Short mmCIF file of C-alpha atoms in Angstrom, two decimals:
data_model
loop_
_atom_site.label_atom_id
_atom_site.label_comp_id
_atom_site.label_asym_id
_atom_site.label_seq_id
_atom_site.Cartn_x
_atom_site.Cartn_y
_atom_site.Cartn_z
CA MET A 33 -20.26 2.88 -32.67
CA GLU A 34 -18.54 4.68 -35.52
CA SER A 35 -16.34 7.67 -34.74
CA GLY A 36 -18.57 9.99 -36.81
CA ASP A 37 -21.62 8.96 -34.77
CA ARG A 38 -19.74 9.65 -31.56
CA GLN A 39 -18.81 13.27 -32.31
CA PRO A 40 -22.11 15.02 -31.34
CA LEU A 41 -22.25 13.04 -28.11
CA VAL A 42 -18.59 13.77 -27.40
CA ARG A 43 -18.99 17.51 -28.06
CA LYS A 44 -22.03 17.67 -25.81
CA CYS A 45 -20.40 15.79 -22.95
CA SER A 46 -17.10 17.56 -23.43
CA SER A 47 -18.88 20.86 -22.92
CA SER A 48 -20.41 19.73 -19.65
CA TYR A 49 -17.04 18.32 -18.64
CA ARG A 50 -15.36 21.69 -19.06
CA THR A 51 -17.96 23.81 -17.30
CA PHE A 52 -19.10 21.24 -14.69
CA PRO A 53 -22.70 22.32 -14.08
CA GLU A 54 -23.26 20.57 -10.79
CA SER A 55 -26.68 19.04 -11.43
CA SER A 56 -25.80 17.90 -14.96
CA ALA A 57 -22.47 16.39 -13.94
CA ARG A 58 -24.09 14.62 -11.02
CA ARG A 59 -26.84 13.20 -13.22
CA LEU A 60 -24.33 11.96 -15.82
CA ASP A 61 -22.20 10.31 -13.14
CA LYS A 62 -25.19 8.56 -11.56
CA GLU A 63 -26.44 7.31 -14.91
CA TYR A 64 -22.98 6.10 -15.86
CA LEU A 65 -22.47 4.37 -12.52
CA ARG A 66 -25.86 2.66 -12.73
CA SER A 67 -24.92 1.30 -16.14
CA LEU A 68 -21.63 -0.05 -14.83
CA HIS A 69 -22.58 -3.70 -14.38
CA ASN A 70 -19.49 -5.14 -16.04
CA LYS A 71 -17.75 -7.48 -13.59
CA ARG A 72 -14.66 -7.66 -15.78
CA LEU A 73 -13.31 -4.51 -14.12
CA TYR A 74 -13.36 -6.24 -10.72
CA LEU A 75 -11.74 -9.34 -12.19
CA ALA A 76 -8.90 -7.20 -13.59
CA VAL A 77 -8.42 -5.54 -10.20
CA PHE A 78 -8.41 -8.92 -8.44
CA ALA A 79 -5.79 -10.28 -10.84
CA ALA A 80 -3.55 -7.28 -10.17
CA VAL A 81 -3.88 -7.21 -6.37
CA LEU A 82 -2.73 -10.82 -6.11
CA GLY A 83 0.68 -9.12 -6.37
CA ASN A 84 -0.12 -7.25 -3.15
CA PHE A 85 -1.14 -10.52 -1.50
CA SER A 86 2.32 -11.87 -2.31
CA PHE A 87 3.86 -8.61 -1.08
CA GLY A 88 2.10 -8.85 2.30
CA PHE A 89 3.07 -12.51 2.57
CA ALA A 90 6.75 -11.76 1.89
CA LEU A 91 6.90 -8.68 4.13
CA VAL A 92 6.09 -10.61 7.32
CA TYR A 93 7.81 -13.86 6.28
CA PRO A 94 10.54 -13.37 8.93
CA SER A 95 7.98 -13.27 11.77
CA PRO A 96 7.57 -17.05 12.19
CA VAL A 97 10.82 -17.92 10.38
CA ILE A 98 13.40 -16.02 12.47
CA PRO A 99 12.68 -18.04 15.67
CA ALA A 100 13.00 -21.26 13.68
CA LEU A 101 16.30 -20.17 12.09
CA GLU A 102 17.72 -18.94 15.41
CA ALA A 103 17.39 -22.52 16.66
CA HIS A 104 18.45 -24.17 13.39
CA PRO A 105 20.96 -27.03 13.89
CA SER A 106 23.06 -26.01 10.87
CA PRO A 107 25.55 -23.17 11.55
CA ALA A 108 25.27 -22.09 7.91
CA LEU A 109 21.58 -21.23 8.35
CA ARG A 110 21.49 -20.25 12.01
CA LEU A 111 20.63 -16.59 12.64
CA ASP A 112 22.12 -14.60 15.52
CA GLN A 113 21.60 -11.10 16.96
CA ARG A 114 23.65 -9.59 14.12
CA THR A 115 22.15 -11.42 11.13
CA ALA A 116 18.50 -11.70 12.24
CA PRO A 117 17.78 -7.93 11.91
CA TRP A 118 19.28 -7.94 8.41
CA PHE A 119 17.12 -10.90 7.43
CA GLY A 120 14.09 -8.82 8.40
CA SER A 121 15.09 -5.38 7.11
CA VAL A 122 16.93 -6.17 3.85
CA PHE A 123 13.49 -6.66 2.28
CA THR A 124 12.95 -2.89 2.39
CA LEU A 125 16.19 -2.26 0.46
CA GLY A 126 14.98 -4.63 -2.24
CA ALA A 127 11.62 -2.81 -2.27
CA ALA A 128 13.39 0.55 -2.72
CA ALA A 129 15.36 -0.88 -5.66
CA GLY A 130 12.11 -2.21 -7.13
CA GLY A 131 10.50 1.21 -6.87
CA LEU A 132 13.54 2.78 -8.51
CA SER A 133 13.42 0.41 -11.48
CA THR A 134 9.67 0.92 -11.84
CA MET A 135 10.36 4.55 -12.74
CA LEU A 136 11.40 3.08 -16.11
CA LEU A 137 9.32 -0.10 -16.21
CA ASN A 138 5.96 1.67 -15.81
CA ASP A 139 6.52 3.74 -18.93
CA CYS A 140 8.48 1.19 -20.99
CA LEU A 141 6.52 -2.01 -20.35
CA GLY A 142 3.26 -0.52 -19.15
CA ARG A 143 1.43 -1.01 -15.88
CA LYS A 144 0.17 -4.54 -16.51
CA LEU A 145 3.44 -5.93 -17.86
CA SER A 146 5.36 -4.32 -14.97
CA ILE A 147 3.16 -6.21 -12.52
CA MET A 148 3.70 -9.42 -14.46
CA PHE A 149 7.45 -8.78 -14.58
CA SER A 150 7.52 -8.72 -10.76
CA ALA A 151 6.65 -12.42 -10.77
CA LEU A 152 10.15 -13.30 -12.01
CA PRO A 153 12.18 -11.97 -9.04
CA SER A 154 9.40 -13.01 -6.67
CA ALA A 155 9.39 -16.64 -7.83
CA LEU A 156 13.19 -16.76 -7.82
CA GLY A 157 13.35 -15.24 -4.35
CA TYR A 158 10.91 -17.75 -2.89
CA ALA A 159 12.82 -20.57 -4.58
CA LEU A 160 16.06 -19.39 -2.92
CA LEU A 161 14.34 -19.21 0.47
CA ALA A 162 12.80 -22.66 0.06
CA GLY A 163 16.09 -24.27 -0.96
CA ALA A 164 18.49 -22.14 1.11
CA GLN A 165 21.74 -23.85 2.12
CA GLY A 166 23.44 -20.76 3.50
CA LEU A 167 22.86 -17.26 4.83
CA TRP A 168 23.58 -15.63 1.47
CA MET A 169 20.68 -17.52 -0.12
CA LEU A 170 18.34 -16.38 2.64
CA LEU A 171 19.35 -12.73 2.28
CA LEU A 172 19.27 -12.82 -1.53
CA GLY A 173 15.83 -14.41 -1.42
CA ARG A 174 14.61 -11.60 0.84
CA VAL A 175 16.10 -8.94 -1.45
CA LEU A 176 14.45 -10.45 -4.54
CA THR A 177 11.02 -10.78 -2.92
CA GLY A 178 11.46 -7.21 -1.67
CA TYR A 179 12.36 -6.05 -5.17
CA ALA A 180 9.19 -7.65 -6.51
CA GLY A 181 7.20 -5.95 -3.75
CA GLY A 182 8.67 -2.58 -4.73
CA VAL A 183 7.65 -3.08 -8.35
CA THR A 184 4.09 -4.05 -7.45
CA SER A 185 3.83 -1.19 -4.92
CA ALA A 186 4.51 1.32 -7.69
CA SER A 187 2.60 -0.39 -10.51
CA ILE A 188 -0.58 -1.85 -9.03
CA PRO A 189 -2.08 1.39 -7.60
CA VAL A 190 -1.44 3.17 -10.91
CA TYR A 191 -2.98 0.32 -12.92
CA ILE A 192 -6.08 0.22 -10.70
CA SER A 193 -6.60 3.99 -10.74
CA GLU A 194 -6.29 4.12 -14.55
CA ILE A 195 -8.79 1.34 -15.24
CA SER A 196 -11.34 2.26 -12.53
CA HIS A 197 -14.48 4.33 -12.84
CA PRO A 198 -14.39 7.45 -10.60
CA GLY A 199 -17.43 6.21 -8.66
CA VAL A 200 -15.66 3.08 -7.43
CA ARG A 201 -12.01 4.11 -7.65
CA GLY A 202 -11.76 4.70 -3.90
CA MET A 203 -13.13 1.27 -3.04
CA LEU A 204 -10.95 -0.47 -5.62
CA GLY A 205 -7.96 1.65 -4.58
CA ALA A 206 -8.19 0.16 -1.08
CA CYS A 207 -8.02 -3.40 -2.45
CA PRO A 208 -4.18 -3.49 -2.58
CA GLN A 209 -4.00 -2.82 1.16
CA ILE A 210 -6.73 -5.38 1.89
CA MET A 211 -4.89 -8.06 -0.07
CA ALA A 212 -1.56 -7.18 1.55
CA VAL A 213 -3.14 -7.63 4.99
CA LEU A 214 -4.73 -10.92 3.86
CA GLY A 215 -1.33 -12.10 2.67
CA SER A 216 0.15 -11.32 6.08
CA LEU A 217 -2.68 -13.14 7.87
CA VAL A 218 -2.27 -16.23 5.69
CA LEU A 219 1.46 -16.22 6.45
CA TYR A 220 0.77 -16.00 10.20
CA ALA A 221 -1.76 -18.84 9.96
CA LEU A 222 0.58 -21.08 7.96
CA GLY A 223 3.47 -20.21 10.28
CA LYS A 224 1.42 -21.34 13.25
CA TYR A 225 -0.01 -24.54 11.79
CA LEU A 226 2.61 -25.81 9.33
CA PRO A 227 5.08 -26.82 12.07
CA GLY A 228 2.37 -28.92 13.71
CA LEU A 229 1.55 -30.90 10.59
CA PRO A 230 3.06 -34.33 9.87
CA ARG A 231 6.56 -34.53 8.42
CA LEU A 232 5.16 -34.07 4.95
CA VAL A 233 6.23 -30.48 5.45
CA LEU A 234 9.58 -28.93 6.32
CA ASP A 235 8.32 -25.95 8.30
CA TRP A 236 9.78 -22.62 7.11
CA ARG A 237 10.85 -23.93 3.72
CA TRP A 238 7.27 -24.80 2.85
CA LEU A 239 6.17 -21.30 3.80
CA ALA A 240 8.34 -20.08 0.91
CA VAL A 241 6.83 -22.70 -1.40
CA ALA A 242 3.35 -21.49 -0.42
CA GLY A 243 4.39 -17.97 -1.40
CA GLU A 244 4.80 -19.10 -5.02
CA VAL A 245 1.08 -19.89 -5.39
CA PRO A 246 -0.32 -16.31 -5.59
CA VAL A 247 2.58 -15.29 -7.84
CA PHE A 248 1.72 -17.86 -10.51
CA ALA A 249 -2.02 -17.22 -10.12
CA MET A 250 -1.41 -13.51 -10.71
CA VAL A 251 0.57 -14.08 -13.91
CA LEU A 252 -1.99 -16.55 -15.25
CA LEU A 253 -4.95 -14.20 -14.68
CA LEU A 254 -3.18 -11.07 -15.93
CA CYS A 255 -2.50 -12.77 -19.27
CA PHE A 256 -6.21 -12.34 -20.01
CA MET A 257 -6.58 -8.79 -18.64
CA PRO A 258 -6.25 -5.59 -20.74
CA ASN A 259 -3.63 -2.93 -20.28
CA SER A 260 -4.49 0.53 -19.02
CA PRO A 261 -6.36 2.57 -21.68
CA ARG A 262 -4.40 5.68 -20.67
CA PHE A 263 -1.08 3.91 -21.13
CA LEU A 264 -2.17 2.52 -24.50
CA LEU A 265 -3.20 5.98 -25.70
CA SER A 266 0.13 7.39 -24.54
CA GLN A 267 1.75 4.81 -26.82
CA GLY A 268 -0.44 5.80 -29.78
CA LYS A 269 -2.49 2.56 -29.71
CA GLU A 270 -5.91 4.15 -30.06
CA GLU A 271 -7.89 1.13 -31.27
CA GLU A 272 -6.42 -1.08 -28.58
CA ALA A 273 -7.17 1.57 -25.95
CA LEU A 274 -10.80 1.84 -27.09
CA GLY A 275 -11.12 -1.95 -26.98
CA SER A 276 -9.59 -2.03 -23.51
CA LEU A 277 -12.03 0.56 -22.18
CA CYS A 278 -14.95 -1.25 -23.82
CA TRP A 279 -13.84 -4.51 -22.14
CA LEU A 280 -13.55 -2.79 -18.75
CA ARG A 281 -16.82 -0.84 -18.91
CA GLY A 282 -19.05 -3.06 -21.04
CA GLU A 283 -20.50 -2.51 -24.51
CA ASP A 284 -23.81 -1.20 -23.13
CA THR A 285 -22.17 1.77 -21.36
CA ASP A 286 -21.24 5.21 -22.64
CA TYR A 287 -17.55 4.36 -22.69
CA ALA A 288 -17.03 6.50 -25.83
CA ARG A 289 -17.50 9.70 -23.80
CA GLU A 290 -14.88 8.63 -21.28
CA TYR A 291 -12.57 7.53 -24.08
CA GLU A 292 -12.66 10.97 -25.70
CA GLU A 293 -11.94 12.69 -22.37
CA ILE A 294 -8.97 10.41 -21.75
CA LYS A 295 -7.75 10.91 -25.31
CA ASP A 296 -7.98 14.69 -24.97
CA SER A 297 -5.99 14.57 -21.73
CA VAL A 298 -3.32 12.29 -23.21
CA ARG A 299 -3.01 14.50 -26.28
CA LYS A 300 -2.09 17.45 -24.05
CA GLN A 301 0.65 15.38 -22.43
CA SER A 302 2.08 13.60 -25.45
CA ARG A 303 5.69 14.59 -24.76
CA ARG A 304 7.87 13.16 -22.01
CA VAL A 305 8.71 15.29 -19.01
CA SER A 306 11.73 17.56 -19.40
CA CYS A 307 13.78 19.11 -16.61
CA ALA A 308 12.47 22.57 -17.49
CA GLU A 309 8.86 21.35 -17.13
CA LEU A 310 9.49 20.27 -13.53
CA LYS A 311 9.25 23.96 -12.61
CA ASP A 312 5.61 23.89 -13.72
CA PRO A 313 3.25 23.67 -10.69
CA PHE A 314 1.12 21.27 -12.74
CA LEU A 315 3.96 18.74 -12.38
CA TYR A 316 5.89 19.50 -9.23
CA LYS A 317 2.92 20.12 -6.91
CA PRO A 318 1.26 16.68 -7.23
CA ILE A 319 4.66 14.95 -7.23
CA LEU A 320 5.66 16.83 -4.08
CA ILE A 321 2.34 16.08 -2.36
CA ALA A 322 2.55 12.36 -3.20
CA GLY A 323 6.21 12.11 -2.14
CA VAL A 324 5.70 13.94 1.16
CA MET A 325 2.66 11.77 1.95
CA ARG A 326 4.73 8.61 1.43
CA PHE A 327 7.48 10.10 3.61
CA LEU A 328 5.09 11.08 6.42
CA GLN A 329 3.31 7.73 6.20
CA GLN A 330 6.50 5.87 7.06
CA LEU A 331 7.63 8.46 9.63
CA SER A 332 4.41 7.81 11.53
CA GLY A 333 6.09 4.57 12.66
CA VAL A 334 3.90 1.86 11.16
CA THR A 335 6.72 -0.29 9.78
CA CYS A 336 8.69 -0.14 13.03
CA ILE A 337 5.64 -1.07 15.09
CA LEU A 338 4.73 -4.00 12.82
CA VAL A 339 8.30 -5.31 12.57
CA TYR A 340 9.07 -4.96 16.29
CA LEU A 341 5.57 -5.67 17.60
CA GLN A 342 6.56 -8.61 19.78
CA PRO A 343 9.61 -6.87 21.39
CA ILE A 344 7.43 -3.81 22.09
CA PHE A 345 4.78 -5.93 23.79
CA LYS A 346 7.45 -7.73 25.84
CA LYS A 347 9.02 -4.43 26.83
CA THR A 348 5.67 -3.10 28.02
CA SER A 349 4.79 -6.42 29.74
CA VAL A 350 1.62 -7.06 27.76
CA ILE A 351 -0.09 -10.26 28.88
CA LEU A 352 -0.58 -11.86 25.50
CA LYS A 353 0.59 -15.11 23.97
CA ALA A 354 3.18 -14.51 21.26
CA GLU A 355 1.45 -16.58 18.61
CA TYR A 356 -1.67 -14.40 18.79
CA ASP A 357 0.04 -10.97 18.76
CA ALA A 358 0.46 -10.54 15.01
CA ALA A 359 -2.77 -12.31 14.10
CA LEU A 360 -4.80 -10.00 16.35
CA VAL A 361 -3.17 -6.90 14.91
CA GLY A 362 -3.66 -8.28 11.40
CA LEU A 363 -7.38 -8.75 11.98
CA VAL A 364 -7.63 -5.17 13.26
CA ARG A 365 -5.81 -3.94 10.13
CA LEU A 366 -8.09 -5.94 7.87
CA SER A 367 -11.25 -4.59 9.53
CA ALA A 368 -10.02 -0.99 9.34
CA VAL A 369 -9.01 -1.24 5.67
CA ALA A 370 -12.41 -2.74 4.87
CA ILE A 371 -14.07 0.24 6.60
CA ALA A 372 -11.92 2.60 4.52
CA ALA A 373 -12.81 0.77 1.30
CA VAL A 374 -16.53 1.07 1.97
CA SER A 375 -16.50 4.71 3.14
CA MET A 376 -13.80 6.22 0.89
CA ASP A 377 -16.15 6.99 -2.00
CA LYS A 378 -18.85 8.28 0.37
CA ALA A 379 -17.06 10.21 3.12
CA GLY A 380 -14.14 11.29 0.96
CA ARG A 381 -10.37 10.95 1.21
CA LYS A 382 -9.56 13.99 3.37
CA ILE A 383 -11.97 13.27 6.23
CA LEU A 384 -10.55 9.74 6.54
CA LEU A 385 -7.00 11.14 6.53
CA PHE A 386 -7.93 13.56 9.33
CA VAL A 387 -9.54 10.81 11.42
CA SER A 388 -6.67 8.44 10.72
CA ALA A 389 -3.97 10.93 11.76
CA GLY A 390 -5.96 11.92 14.85
CA VAL A 391 -6.30 8.32 16.02
CA MET A 392 -2.58 7.69 15.41
CA LEU A 393 -1.67 10.86 17.35
CA VAL A 394 -3.73 9.86 20.42
CA SER A 395 -2.49 6.25 20.28
CA ASN A 396 1.21 7.18 20.02
CA LEU A 397 0.87 9.83 22.74
CA THR A 398 -0.86 7.32 25.03
CA MET A 399 1.87 4.76 24.41
CA GLY A 400 4.68 7.26 25.02
CA LEU A 401 3.13 8.62 28.23
CA TYR A 402 2.37 5.11 29.49
CA ILE A 403 5.97 3.97 29.02
CA HIS A 404 7.30 7.17 30.63
CA PHE A 405 5.03 7.30 33.70
CA VAL A 406 4.21 3.66 34.53
CA PRO A 407 6.15 2.66 37.67
CA ALA A 408 9.24 0.59 37.09
CA SER A 409 7.74 -2.33 38.99
CA HIS A 410 5.08 -2.68 36.28
CA ASN A 411 7.42 -2.09 33.36
CA SER A 412 10.72 -3.37 34.61
CA THR A 413 13.67 -4.73 32.70
CA ASN A 414 13.31 -8.04 34.50
CA VAL A 415 9.73 -8.45 33.30
CA ALA A 416 10.61 -7.15 29.86
CA ASN A 417 13.39 -9.67 29.46
CA THR A 418 11.31 -12.60 30.70
CA THR A 419 10.49 -15.06 27.97
CA LEU A 420 6.87 -15.47 26.99
CA VAL A 421 6.88 -19.04 28.23
CA SER A 422 8.21 -18.21 31.67
CA SER A 423 6.08 -15.08 32.01
CA ALA A 424 2.99 -17.23 31.68
CA HIS A 425 3.81 -18.78 35.09
CA LEU A 426 4.32 -15.49 36.93
CA PRO A 427 1.79 -14.85 39.73
CA ALA A 428 -1.08 -12.69 38.60
CA GLU A 429 -1.29 -9.18 40.05
CA PRO A 430 -4.21 -6.78 39.85
CA THR A 431 -1.88 -4.08 38.54
CA ASN A 432 -1.10 -6.21 35.51
CA TYR A 433 -4.39 -5.10 33.99
CA ILE A 434 -2.75 -1.75 33.29
CA THR A 435 -0.71 -3.51 30.62
CA LEU A 436 -3.86 -3.58 28.49
CA ILE A 437 -3.13 0.10 27.76
CA PRO A 438 -0.20 -0.51 25.34
CA LEU A 439 -2.12 -3.35 23.71
CA LEU A 440 -5.18 -1.16 23.10
CA ALA A 441 -3.02 1.81 22.07
CA THR A 442 -1.23 -0.34 19.49
CA MET A 443 -4.47 -1.77 18.17
CA PHE A 444 -5.99 1.70 17.81
CA PHE A 445 -2.83 2.94 16.10
CA ILE A 446 -3.00 0.12 13.55
CA MET A 447 -6.73 0.74 13.10
CA GLY A 448 -6.19 4.46 12.55
CA TYR A 449 -3.37 3.87 10.09
CA ALA A 450 -5.25 1.21 8.13
CA MET A 451 -8.39 3.30 7.66
CA GLY A 452 -6.60 6.34 6.24
CA TRP A 453 -2.88 6.91 5.93
CA GLY A 454 -2.32 3.29 4.89
CA PRO A 455 -4.54 2.82 1.81
CA ILE A 456 -5.29 6.45 0.91
CA THR A 457 -1.68 7.52 0.44
CA TRP A 458 -1.27 4.80 -2.18
CA LEU A 459 -4.58 5.73 -3.81
CA LEU A 460 -3.86 9.48 -3.89
CA MET A 461 -0.41 8.81 -5.31
CA SER A 462 -2.00 7.17 -8.33
CA GLU A 463 -4.82 9.73 -8.58
CA ILE A 464 -3.01 13.07 -8.43
CA LEU A 465 0.18 12.29 -10.38
CA PRO A 466 -0.06 13.65 -13.96
CA LEU A 467 -0.17 11.03 -16.70
CA LYS A 468 3.09 12.09 -18.37
CA ALA A 469 4.99 11.69 -15.08
CA ARG A 470 2.88 8.99 -13.43
CA GLY A 471 5.20 6.06 -14.17
CA VAL A 472 8.41 7.81 -13.06
CA ALA A 473 6.88 9.67 -10.11
CA SER A 474 5.13 6.62 -8.66
CA GLY A 475 8.45 4.75 -8.65
CA LEU A 476 10.11 7.72 -6.96
CA CYS A 477 7.42 7.74 -4.24
CA VAL A 478 8.00 4.04 -3.56
CA VAL A 479 11.77 4.65 -3.27
CA VAL A 480 11.15 7.44 -0.75
CA SER A 481 8.76 5.21 1.19
CA TRP A 482 10.99 2.17 1.51
CA LEU A 483 14.24 4.02 2.13
CA THR A 484 12.47 5.83 4.98
CA ALA A 485 11.17 2.49 6.28
CA PHE A 486 14.63 0.92 6.13
CA THR A 487 16.21 3.85 7.99
CA LEU A 488 13.59 3.80 10.72
CA THR A 489 13.75 0.04 11.25
CA GLN A 490 17.55 0.17 11.49
CA PHE A 491 17.60 3.05 14.00
CA PHE A 492 14.56 2.05 16.08
CA LEU A 493 16.29 -0.44 18.39
CA PRO A 494 19.46 1.66 18.92
CA VAL A 495 17.28 4.66 19.87
CA VAL A 496 15.23 2.52 22.24
CA ASN A 497 18.37 1.12 23.89
CA THR A 498 19.93 4.58 24.23
CA PHE A 499 16.99 6.86 25.10
CA GLY A 500 14.12 4.55 26.03
CA LEU A 501 11.05 3.18 24.26
CA GLU A 502 8.97 6.29 24.87
CA VAL A 503 11.18 8.52 22.67
CA PRO A 504 10.22 6.99 19.27
CA PHE A 505 6.55 6.97 20.23
CA LEU A 506 6.62 10.65 21.18
CA PHE A 507 8.40 11.31 17.87
CA PHE A 508 5.63 9.44 16.04
CA THR A 509 3.11 11.63 17.90
CA VAL A 510 4.71 14.79 16.51
CA ILE A 511 4.67 13.31 13.00
CA SER A 512 0.96 12.45 13.33
CA ALA A 513 0.25 16.09 14.23
CA GLY A 514 2.20 17.09 11.12
CA ASN A 515 0.04 14.68 9.10
CA ILE A 516 -3.08 16.56 10.18
CA LEU A 517 -1.61 19.93 9.19
CA PHE A 518 -0.35 18.61 5.85
CA THR A 519 -3.74 17.10 5.03
CA GLY A 520 -5.54 20.34 5.76
CA CYS A 521 -3.12 22.58 3.85
CA CYS A 522 -1.96 20.52 0.87
CA VAL A 523 -4.10 17.46 0.09
CA PRO A 524 -6.98 17.93 -2.43
CA GLU A 525 -10.25 16.03 -2.17
CA THR A 526 -10.50 13.69 -5.17
CA LYS A 527 -13.71 11.81 -4.32
CA GLY A 528 -15.86 11.22 -7.40
CA ARG A 529 -13.53 13.10 -9.76
CA SER A 530 -12.06 11.60 -12.90
CA LEU A 531 -8.28 11.56 -13.32
CA GLU A 532 -8.68 14.15 -16.08
CA GLN A 533 -10.57 16.49 -13.73
CA ILE A 534 -7.87 16.11 -11.08
CA GLU A 535 -5.18 16.95 -13.66
CA THR A 536 -7.18 20.01 -14.76
CA PHE A 537 -7.31 21.20 -11.15
CA PHE A 538 -3.51 21.15 -10.84
CA ARG A 539 -3.13 22.70 -14.28
CA THR A 540 -5.50 25.63 -13.64
CA GLY A 541 -5.73 25.83 -9.85
CA ARG A 542 -9.53 26.12 -10.08
CA ARG A 543 -11.07 24.40 -7.07
CA SER A 544 -14.40 24.23 -8.90
CA PHE A 545 -13.02 21.19 -10.72
CA LEU A 546 -12.90 19.26 -7.45
CA ARG A 547 -16.20 20.34 -5.93
#
């Protein structure tokens, strides 16, 4: 279609875009969504979220590996009580550094190339873990895989939101969380079955080798995927941007209308952000909302609970075999994220955030009250310190059934988190941030997230040892209540709105743009 032929159509649609007559806008969206049969969009999303699969795999890598390294015959590789926590938590420092660097990478290289760039530290990190001959190689490998995870955390949600159609952006925006959970589940499965295989494998080293597979698959597929049309327009590459959007939507769709809307939005934000512009509510409000959401997400305790899941279950005397703990929680996470993906574009973002925070509040409160009020005989230090092997031979008591309460509370907490405050905070970050600040601000949000996670994971055990296990859970309860208030007061509903409409809302403050 020639540009001259597009002008009448563009003017007509641009008019409806500015005034938003409800019936007309709804009809246009339905017609456009019905014509969206191009599967290339989903292939591009799949190629990108392979980076999240690798991220989930690397995040929980210490779970089956730490026990093996604690019993390692070589002193150079053996972990003790001092080094084991660092092997687990140093990943978050690498992720924070990755988010920090993405503040530049997203705008210099672009979203797609930033994701591809993450493959370099990821592959090197897994290689160091697979061939480790000393503790420094193990820690450096964890830092590098964490760095790669930080880059993908900041780049993939932005890439997906910028290439997705508004009608499916919620579903596709949940895909990074789904793939991260799948990566964790695959790691748990390999960690359980690799040691039992013949000596063709070398246990934990081959887990690191397996982590290389999704990294190389991601790079290979992304070589054939287009860059974000919005990023290309911001670089002045109009023809390439139009070709990218045509590839993503299909030649038989009205992609020209969307292209002109994106182009108009990019034209208004052609300059880079200056310090003076940060005083503009159009910029600081969405950045503040996204940053606070990432902060509250981590303060709700999810990273601590996932990292210290087995010690928590032992402390509360849960009758559950260790090898099934993480896998069960992972399946619950996967189911909840799938529910969120299906319902996000129907129910909306805010209602899921309310439900999610409410479930987390009740779960954390139940856990805190259980730990505080359960008699010492049912939650004693002796039982808590009993190994899982020896506890399996303890005589069964009817009162032991009460230990199902912390198990169910933890499962409901993970379910609540995974259906709202897990995937939606990442999605909203990429939706509400203005284009001219999206690359920098998304990296800043990731830095806030992972520095908060590192601080919590480092202080969790000292707080438990000093004040008791119920104190952090009661703290998480208060944070969940704050999540509900923050959602109601500050978070806009973005369901079914284009990124340009969301930007117009923050620019003008007119809620009619989001109805």
